[in-house]
PDB file of C-alpha atoms in Angstrom:
ATOM      1  CA  MET A   1       0.012   0.012   0.001  1.00 70.00           C
ATOM      2  CA  PRO A   2       1.368   3.468  -0.840  1.00 76.00           C
ATOM      3  CA  ASP A   3       3.335   5.198   1.917  1.00 81.00           C
ATOM      4  CA  SER A   4       3.405   2.032   4.028  1.00 84.00           C
ATOM      5  CA  LYS A   5       6.404   0.787   5.978  1.00 89.00           C
ATOM      6  CA  LEU A   6       6.714  -2.530   7.765  1.00 89.00           C
ATOM      7  CA  TYR A   7       9.300  -3.422  10.385  1.00 89.00           C
ATOM      8  CA  PHE A   8       9.794  -7.005  11.528  1.00 90.00           C
ATOM      9  CA  LYS A   9      12.066  -8.015  14.421  1.00 91.00           C
ATOM     10  CA  ASN A  10      14.048 -11.225  14.798  1.00 92.00           C
ATOM     11  CA  ILE A  11      13.535 -12.647  11.303  1.00 92.00           C
ATOM     12  CA  LEU A  12      15.464 -15.741  10.211  1.00 91.00           C
ATOM     13  CA  LEU A  13      18.003 -14.624   7.575  1.00 91.00           C
ATOM     14  CA  ASN A  14      19.238 -18.070   6.518  1.00 87.00           C
ATOM     15  CA  GLU A  15      20.748 -17.730   3.025  1.00 85.00           C
ATOM     16  CA  THR A  16      18.985 -20.852   1.801  1.00 85.00           C
ATOM     17  CA  ARG A  17      15.589 -19.275   2.635  1.00 84.00           C
ATOM     18  CA  LEU A  18      16.080 -15.747   1.312  1.00 89.00           C
ATOM     19  CA  GLY A  19      15.213 -16.339  -2.358  1.00 91.00           C
ATOM     20  CA  PHE A  20      11.937 -14.450  -1.966  1.00 93.00           C
ATOM     21  CA  ILE A  21      13.627 -11.372  -0.479  1.00 93.00           C
ATOM     22  CA  LYS A  22      16.450 -11.492  -3.048  1.00 93.00           C
ATOM     23  CA  ILE A  23      14.096 -11.611  -6.044  1.00 94.00           C
ATOM     24  CA  LEU A  24      12.044  -8.741  -4.652  1.00 94.00           C
ATOM     25  CA  LYS A  25      15.113  -6.599  -4.033  1.00 94.00           C
ATOM     26  CA  LYS A  26      16.515  -7.412  -7.490  1.00 95.00           C
ATOM     27  CA  ASN A  27      13.224  -6.208  -8.980  1.00 95.00           C
ATOM     28  CA  GLY A  28      12.913  -2.912  -7.150  1.00 94.00           C
ATOM     29  CA  ALA A  29      11.601  -3.641  -3.671  1.00 95.00           C
ATOM     30  CA  ASP A  30      12.909  -1.361  -0.929  1.00 96.00           C
ATOM     31  CA  ILE A  31      13.897  -3.960   1.675  1.00 95.00           C
ATOM     32  CA  SER A  32      16.766  -3.742   4.162  1.00 94.00           C
ATOM     33  CA  THR A  33      18.083  -5.797   7.058  1.00 91.00           C
ATOM     34  CA  SER A  34      19.698  -4.603  10.272  1.00 89.00           C
ATOM     35  CA  THR A  35      20.973  -5.711  13.672  1.00 82.00           C
ATOM     36  CA  GLU A  36      22.044  -9.123  12.482  1.00 86.00           C
ATOM     37  CA  LYS A  37      23.116 -11.676  15.076  1.00 92.00           C
ATOM     38  CA  ILE A  38      23.501 -15.443  15.425  1.00 93.00           C
ATOM     39  CA  VAL A  39      20.806 -17.304  17.370  1.00 93.00           C
ATOM     40  CA  HIS A  40      21.105 -21.086  17.757  1.00 94.00           C
ATOM     41  CA  GLY A  41      23.567 -21.126  14.842  1.00 92.00           C
ATOM     42  CA  GLU A  42      21.269 -19.175  12.491  1.00 92.00           C
ATOM     43  CA  LYS A  43      21.537 -15.581  11.298  1.00 92.00           C
ATOM     44  CA  VAL A  44      18.656 -13.457  12.615  1.00 95.00           C
ATOM     45  CA  GLY A  45      17.928  -9.778  12.082  1.00 94.00           C
ATOM     46  CA  ASN A  46      15.374  -7.071  11.599  1.00 94.00           C
ATOM     47  CA  LEU A  47      13.665  -6.478   8.283  1.00 93.00           C
ATOM     48  CA  THR A  48      12.384  -3.099   7.035  1.00 94.00           C
ATOM     49  CA  ILE A  49      10.115  -2.965   4.010  1.00 94.00           C
ATOM     50  CA  ASN A  50       9.125   0.362   2.490  1.00 94.00           C
ATOM     51  CA  TYR A  51       6.394   0.735  -0.104  1.00 92.00           C
ATOM     52  CA  SER A  52       7.859   0.441  -3.591  1.00 94.00           C
ATOM     53  CA  THR A  53       6.805  -0.755  -7.007  1.00 92.00           C
ATOM     54  CA  ILE A  54       8.390  -3.905  -8.302  1.00 93.00           C
ATOM     55  CA  LYS A  55       9.337  -4.878 -11.818  1.00 97.00           C
ATOM     56  CA  PRO A  56       8.159  -8.170 -13.321  1.00 97.00           C
ATOM     57  CA  PHE A  57      10.358 -11.176 -12.574  1.00 96.00           C
ATOM     58  CA  LYS A  58      11.460 -14.447 -14.075  1.00 97.00           C
ATOM     59  CA  ILE A  59      12.046 -17.364 -11.727  1.00 96.00           C
ATOM     60  CA  ASN A  60      13.640 -20.581 -12.966  1.00 96.00           C
ATOM     61  CA  LYS A  61      14.102 -24.041 -11.503  1.00 96.00           C
ATOM     62  CA  GLU A  62      17.426 -23.150  -9.845  1.00 95.00           C
ATOM     63  CA  LYS A  63      15.797 -20.396  -7.750  1.00 94.00           C
ATOM     64  CA  ILE A  64      12.699 -22.359  -6.705  1.00 95.00           C
ATOM     65  CA  PRO A  65      14.144 -24.209  -3.638  1.00 93.00           C
ATOM     66  CA  SER A  66      15.028 -20.963  -1.866  1.00 92.00           C
ATOM     67  CA  MET A  67      11.505 -19.599  -2.214  1.00 93.00           C
ATOM     68  CA  ILE A  68       9.191 -22.580  -2.660  1.00 93.00           C
ATOM     69  CA  ASP A  69       6.864 -21.600   0.181  1.00 93.00           C
ATOM     70  CA  GLU A  70       6.645 -17.982  -1.001  1.00 95.00           C
ATOM     71  CA  ILE A  71       5.624 -18.724  -4.599  1.00 97.00           C
ATOM     72  CA  PRO A  72       1.915 -18.113  -3.885  1.00 97.00           C
ATOM     73  CA  LEU A  73       2.794 -14.663  -2.507  1.00 95.00           C
ATOM     74  CA  LEU A  74       5.063 -13.968  -5.509  1.00 96.00           C
ATOM     75  CA  ALA A  75       2.101 -14.716  -7.787  1.00 97.00           C
ATOM     76  CA  ILE A  76       0.096 -12.100  -5.891  1.00 95.00           C
ATOM     77  CA  LEU A  77       2.893  -9.548  -6.258  1.00 95.00           C
ATOM     78  CA  ALA A  78       3.160 -10.325  -9.985  1.00 97.00           C
ATOM     79  CA  THR A  79      -0.367  -8.924 -10.407  1.00 96.00           C
ATOM     80  CA  LYS A  80       1.014  -5.562  -9.272  1.00 94.00           C
ATOM     81  CA  ALA A  81       4.149  -5.494 -11.452  1.00 96.00           C
ATOM     82  CA  LYS A  82       3.921  -3.831 -14.877  1.00 97.00           C
ATOM     83  CA  GLY A  83       4.751  -6.516 -17.433  1.00 98.00           C
ATOM     84  CA  ILE A  84       5.099 -10.290 -17.679  1.00 98.00           C
ATOM     85  CA  SER A  85       6.245 -12.314 -14.662  1.00 98.00           C
ATOM     86  CA  ILE A  86       7.149 -15.956 -15.180  1.00 98.00           C
ATOM     87  CA  VAL A  87       7.638 -18.817 -12.716  1.00 98.00           C
ATOM     88  CA  ARG A  88       9.003 -22.046 -14.246  1.00 98.00           C
ATOM     89  CA  GLY A  89      10.530 -25.198 -12.816  1.00 97.00           C
ATOM     90  CA  ALA A  90       8.111 -25.322  -9.890  1.00 97.00           C
ATOM     91  CA  LYS A  91       6.306 -28.578 -10.714  1.00 97.00           C
ATOM     92  CA  GLU A  92       6.733 -29.770  -7.126  1.00 96.00           C
ATOM     93  CA  LEU A  93       4.077 -27.185  -6.179  1.00 96.00           C
ATOM     94  CA  ARG A  94       1.544 -29.527  -7.729  1.00 96.00           C
ATOM     95  CA  TYR A  95       2.313 -32.049  -4.951  1.00 95.00           C
ATOM     96  CA  LYS A  96       2.084 -29.917  -1.804  1.00 93.00           C
ATOM     97  CA  GLU A  97      -0.995 -29.778   0.456  1.00 91.00           C
ATOM     98  CA  CYS A  98      -2.868 -29.105  -2.764  1.00 96.00           C
ATOM     99  CA  ASP A  99      -1.932 -28.429  -6.377  1.00 98.00           C
ATOM    100  CA  ARG A 100      -0.663 -24.935  -5.602  1.00 98.00           C
ATOM    101  CA  ILE A 101      -0.109 -23.993  -9.237  1.00 98.00           C
ATOM    102  CA  LYS A 102      -3.758 -24.770 -10.003  1.00 98.00           C
ATOM    103  CA  ALA A 103      -4.943 -23.045  -6.787  1.00 98.00           C
ATOM    104  CA  ILE A 104      -2.950 -19.890  -7.545  1.00 98.00           C
ATOM    105  CA  CYS A 105      -4.147 -19.681 -11.145  1.00 98.00           C
ATOM    106  CA  GLN A 106      -7.801 -20.422 -10.399  1.00 97.00           C
ATOM    107  CA  ASN A 107      -7.999 -17.852  -7.627  1.00 96.00           C
ATOM    108  CA  LEU A 108      -6.180 -15.168  -9.622  1.00 96.00           C
ATOM    109  CA  LYS A 109      -8.423 -15.764 -12.646  1.00 96.00           C
ATOM    110  CA  ARG A 110     -11.532 -15.449 -10.448  1.00 93.00           C
ATOM    111  CA  MET A 111     -10.191 -12.070  -9.318  1.00 93.00           C
ATOM    112  CA  ASN A 112      -9.712 -10.955 -12.988  1.00 94.00           C
ATOM    113  CA  ALA A 113      -5.928 -11.359 -13.166  1.00 96.00           C
ATOM    114  CA  LYS A 114      -4.292 -12.208 -16.449  1.00 98.00           C
ATOM    115  CA  VAL A 115      -2.668 -15.527 -15.631  1.00 98.00           C
ATOM    116  CA  LYS A 116      -1.728 -18.598 -17.616  1.00 99.00           C
ATOM    117  CA  GLU A 117      -1.207 -21.960 -15.950  1.00 99.00           C
ATOM    118  CA  LEU A 118       1.834 -23.949 -17.096  1.00 98.00           C
ATOM    119  CA  GLU A 119       2.766 -27.548 -16.286  1.00 98.00           C
ATOM    120  CA  ASP A 120       5.618 -26.342 -14.062  1.00 98.00           C
ATOM    121  CA  GLY A 121       4.560 -22.834 -13.140  1.00 98.00           C
ATOM    122  CA  PHE A 122       2.589 -19.873 -14.423  1.00 99.00           C
ATOM    123  CA  ILE A 123       2.753 -16.550 -16.271  1.00 99.00           C
ATOM    124  CA  VAL A 124       1.140 -13.407 -14.873  1.00 98.00           C
ATOM    125  CA  GLU A 125       0.653 -10.190 -16.831  1.00 98.00           C
ATOM    126  CA  GLY A 126       0.376  -7.129 -14.643  1.00 95.00           C
ATOM    127  CA  PRO A 127      -0.769  -4.877 -13.434  1.00 96.00           C
ATOM    128  CA  SER A 128      -4.214  -6.383 -13.009  1.00 93.00           C
ATOM    129  CA  ASP A 129      -7.347  -4.584 -11.931  1.00 91.00           C
ATOM    130  CA  LEU A 130      -8.291  -7.144  -9.322  1.00 91.00           C
ATOM    131  CA  GLU A 131     -11.649  -7.616  -7.695  1.00 87.00           C
ATOM    132  CA  PRO A 132     -12.065  -9.166  -4.257  1.00 85.00           C
ATOM    133  CA  ARG A 133     -13.587 -12.623  -4.425  1.00 86.00           C
ATOM    134  CA  LYS A 134     -14.190 -15.518  -2.083  1.00 88.00           C
ATOM    135  CA  ILE A 135     -10.928 -17.474  -2.016  1.00 90.00           C
ATOM    136  CA  HIS A 136     -10.828 -21.224  -2.421  1.00 96.00           C
ATOM    137  CA  THR A 137      -7.997 -22.281  -0.131  1.00 96.00           C
ATOM    138  CA  PHE A 138      -8.044 -25.951  -1.174  1.00 97.00           C
ATOM    139  CA  ASN A 139      -7.330 -26.503   2.561  1.00 96.00           C
ATOM    140  CA  ASP A 140      -3.789 -25.191   1.973  1.00 97.00           C
ATOM    141  CA  HIS A 141      -2.319 -22.768   4.525  1.00 96.00           C
ATOM    142  CA  ARG A 142       0.062 -21.088   2.015  1.00 96.00           C
ATOM    143  CA  ILE A 143      -2.724 -20.411  -0.457  1.00 97.00           C
ATOM    144  CA  ALA A 144      -4.963 -19.131   2.357  1.00 95.00           C
ATOM    145  CA  MET A 145      -2.319 -16.748   3.708  1.00 94.00           C
ATOM    146  CA  ALA A 146      -1.214 -15.379   0.325  1.00 94.00           C
ATOM    147  CA  PHE A 147      -4.748 -14.633  -0.828  1.00 92.00           C
ATOM    148  CA  THR A 148      -5.703 -13.233   2.562  1.00 89.00           C
ATOM    149  CA  VAL A 149      -2.970 -10.651   2.052  1.00 87.00           C
ATOM    150  CA  LEU A 150      -4.343  -9.831  -1.369  1.00 89.00           C
ATOM    151  CA  ASN A 151      -7.996  -9.590  -0.361  1.00 83.00           C
ATOM    152  CA  LYS A 152      -7.064  -7.510   2.689  1.00 81.00           C
ATOM    153  CA  SER A 153      -5.145  -5.088   0.468  1.00 82.00           C
ATOM    154  CA  LEU A 154      -8.144  -4.773  -1.875  1.00 84.00           C
ATOM    155  CA  ASN A 155     -10.991  -4.195   0.514  1.00 73.00           C
ATOM    156  CA  GLY A 156      -9.984  -4.992   4.037  1.00 66.00           C
ATOM    157  CA  THR A 157     -11.921  -8.238   4.351  1.00 71.00           C
ATOM    158  CA  TYR A 158     -10.954 -11.848   4.760  1.00 67.00           C
ATOM    159  CA  ASN A 159     -13.101 -13.933   2.477  1.00 83.00           C
ATOM    160  CA  LEU A 160     -11.821 -17.500   2.642  1.00 88.00           C
ATOM    161  CA  ASP A 161     -13.685 -20.767   2.385  1.00 92.00           C
ATOM    162  CA  ASN A 162     -11.489 -22.147   5.207  1.00 91.00           C
ATOM    163  CA  THR A 163      -9.414 -20.184   7.712  1.00 87.00           C
ATOM    164  CA  ASN A 164      -8.651 -23.198   9.914  1.00 92.00           C
ATOM    165  CA  CYS A 165      -5.986 -24.469   7.509  1.00 95.00           C
ATOM    166  CA  ILE A 166      -3.813 -21.444   8.394  1.00 95.00           C
ATOM    167  CA  LYS A 167      -3.400 -22.734  11.960  1.00 94.00           C
ATOM    168  CA  ILE A 168      -1.119 -25.552  10.774  1.00 94.00           C
ATOM    169  CA  SER A 169       1.777 -23.125  10.264  1.00 95.00           C
ATOM    170  CA  TYR A 170       0.786 -19.720  11.704  1.00 95.00           C
ATOM    171  CA  PRO A 171      -2.021 -19.779  14.289  1.00 94.00           C
ATOM    172  CA  ASN A 172      -1.853 -16.005  14.890  1.00 94.00           C
ATOM    173  CA  PHE A 173      -1.782 -15.001  11.209  1.00 92.00           C
ATOM    174  CA  ILE A 174      -5.178 -13.247  11.099  1.00 87.00           C
ATOM    175  CA  LYS A 175      -4.507 -11.427  14.359  1.00 90.00           C
ATOM    176  CA  ASP A 176      -1.056 -10.336  13.134  1.00 88.00           C
ATOM    177  CA  MET A 177      -2.492  -9.236   9.761  1.00 84.00           C
ATOM    178  CA  ASN A 178      -5.058  -7.098  11.546  1.00 82.00           C
ATOM    179  CA  SER A 179      -2.350  -5.421  13.611  1.00 84.00           C
ATOM    180  CA  LEU A 180      -0.337  -4.643  10.433  1.00 77.00           C
ATOM    181  CA  MET A 181      -3.326  -3.077   8.710  1.00 71.00           C
ATOM    182  CA  GLN A 182      -3.998  -0.440  11.395  1.00 64.00           C
TER     183      GLN A 182
END
């Protein structure tokens, strides 16, 4: 959201899990880390995210492992980038809690995004003039959380067919989202 700034404390900064942050920074996101320290052998620090526009991105098979859980959120962000964003080499997403490629594409299409489903990923043309819709989570926590962020940014509501699936990985997600949106 324009003029927004988020600050997160004590975030895991493990290099093997930073693919999402790296691709966003490479494509124009204003993200910085500070106060890095080692906790239980892992690098931890604070993360500051300032509102910025991002450019479209291309993600290939080599980059997927470092951002596999964030691909649904990247799909959401692709709807905001001006141009064509491509995710390839992510076929393993079809074998998670649900077929995440299918879930991403179906939900984005229902919201009027320009998206094309591929065997191993998807293509999103942005920016899209999205409309809030009821989200089909397919009982998948990652799909539920990503589309909750999108719906919340569009009209401030959570419209999911199942919020209980979020509890598997982040029981306080809705509460924390509400605190961020104030």
